[in-house]
């Protein structure tokens, strides 16, 4: 999709904001959250790890939480209302997704990621070098890194999402949900997914059977309550 001159200027402003502004609860996009929650999102916390789950058990556990027939608690409902309001903000900034992280965690992951998973934007030059590599590899829109000790770090590609994605706002939400599924595996199972295909476990570079099951469940809830997708043209849209 061709991006017009006005849209290009707006996207450049978003990218510049992302690369220069410190995210603060009192500035930027008006989304209800505390500075402590933002700092935990940016830097993590010293929370004790969960008891390690097998990939199979962790998958079943989250599928039960996301089941369309499952009761929605008042806590989850409140987070849904805040997310719906946030999605309706016209003059949004890149800090919106960071401020909404805890609510996304509450609605889609039963609060298992907060304190264990960081979420940050990453700007040039590293992403540009990746996207202009000699082999022509486009590079991912985000990366989730396993940090050890049941913790994960999600890095959003500001260059790819804010400047080059066909729909920067929708792409931001979709990519984040995709990466949060990866983070859930690291946090609950205590390790990153195997990088080679293992038919018995259903993993294939982190996008195997169990990942697909979880992403689909997240996708269904996202469409139902927020009218946003977690799955694009292909399941690997993010990384």
mmCIF file of N, CA and C in Angstrom, residues 49-55 57-58 61 149-150 185-191 201:
data_model
loop_
_atom_site.group_PDB
_atom_site.id
_atom_site.type_symbol
_atom_site.label_atom_id
_atom_site.label_comp_id
_atom_site.label_asym_id
_atom_site.label_seq_id
_atom_site.Cartn_x
_atom_site.Cartn_y
_atom_site.Cartn_z
ATOM 1 N N UNK A 49 10.078 -16.349 40.231
ATOM 2 C CA UNK A 49 9.544 -17.049 39.059
ATOM 3 C C UNK A 49 8.404 -17.986 39.418
ATOM 4 N N UNK A 50 7.600 -18.294 38.419
ATOM 5 C CA UNK A 50 6.547 -19.285 38.590
ATOM 6 C C UNK A 50 7.157 -20.677 38.707
ATOM 7 N N UNK A 51 6.353 -21.624 39.208
ATOM 8 C CA UNK A 51 6.740 -23.022 39.122
ATOM 9 C C UNK A 51 6.723 -23.408 37.643
ATOM 10 N N UNK A 52 7.773 -24.039 37.182
ATOM 11 C CA UNK A 52 7.910 -24.339 35.757
ATOM 12 C C UNK A 52 6.794 -25.254 35.259
ATOM 13 N N UNK A 53 6.171 -24.875 34.162
ATOM 14 C CA UNK A 53 5.178 -25.708 33.501
ATOM 15 C C UNK A 53 5.788 -26.341 32.262
ATOM 16 N N UNK A 54 5.260 -27.473 31.866
ATOM 17 C CA UNK A 54 5.622 -28.027 30.571
ATOM 18 C C UNK A 54 4.912 -27.199 29.504
ATOM 19 N N UNK A 55 5.431 -27.166 28.262
ATOM 20 C CA UNK A 55 4.729 -26.436 27.198
ATOM 21 C C UNK A 55 3.296 -26.899 27.021
ATOM 22 N N UNK A 57 1.226 -28.209 29.337
ATOM 23 C CA UNK A 57 0.372 -27.745 30.433
ATOM 24 C C UNK A 57 0.137 -26.240 30.332
ATOM 25 N N UNK A 58 1.187 -25.486 30.005
ATOM 26 C CA UNK A 58 1.045 -24.031 29.886
ATOM 27 C C UNK A 58 0.058 -23.666 28.782
ATOM 28 N N UNK A 61 -3.516 -24.515 29.987
ATOM 29 C CA UNK A 61 -3.904 -23.572 31.041
ATOM 30 C C UNK A 61 -4.407 -22.260 30.446
ATOM 31 N N UNK A 149 15.916 -17.054 33.808
ATOM 32 C CA UNK A 149 15.170 -16.911 35.061
ATOM 33 C C UNK A 149 13.697 -16.579 34.809
ATOM 34 N N UNK A 150 13.112 -17.247 33.820
ATOM 35 C CA UNK A 150 11.683 -17.131 33.542
ATOM 36 C C UNK A 150 11.274 -15.715 33.115
ATOM 37 N N UNK A 185 5.459 -18.288 26.798
ATOM 38 C CA UNK A 185 6.186 -19.553 26.806
ATOM 39 C C UNK A 185 7.445 -19.456 27.663
ATOM 40 N N UNK A 186 8.205 -18.376 27.487
ATOM 41 C CA UNK A 186 9.445 -18.202 28.239
ATOM 42 C C UNK A 186 9.170 -18.053 29.733
ATOM 43 N N UNK A 187 8.140 -17.290 30.071
ATOM 44 C CA UNK A 187 7.829 -17.020 31.478
ATOM 45 C C UNK A 187 7.278 -18.263 32.178
ATOM 46 N N UNK A 188 6.373 -18.960 31.532
ATOM 47 C CA UNK A 188 5.709 -20.095 32.176
ATOM 48 C C UNK A 188 6.537 -21.375 32.136
ATOM 49 N N UNK A 189 7.337 -21.544 31.093
ATOM 50 C CA UNK A 189 8.103 -22.787 30.941
ATOM 51 C C UNK A 189 9.567 -22.638 31.354
ATOM 52 N N UNK A 190 10.013 -21.406 31.561
ATOM 53 C CA UNK A 190 11.377 -21.191 32.027
ATOM 54 C C UNK A 190 12.434 -21.311 30.966
ATOM 55 N N UNK A 191 12.026 -21.303 29.703
ATOM 56 C CA UNK A 191 13.005 -21.385 28.619
ATOM 57 C C UNK A 191 12.366 -20.864 27.344
ATOM 58 N N UNK A 201 6.948 -32.168 20.505
ATOM 59 C CA UNK A 201 6.517 -30.998 21.266
ATOM 60 C C UNK A 201 5.692 -30.029 20.402
#
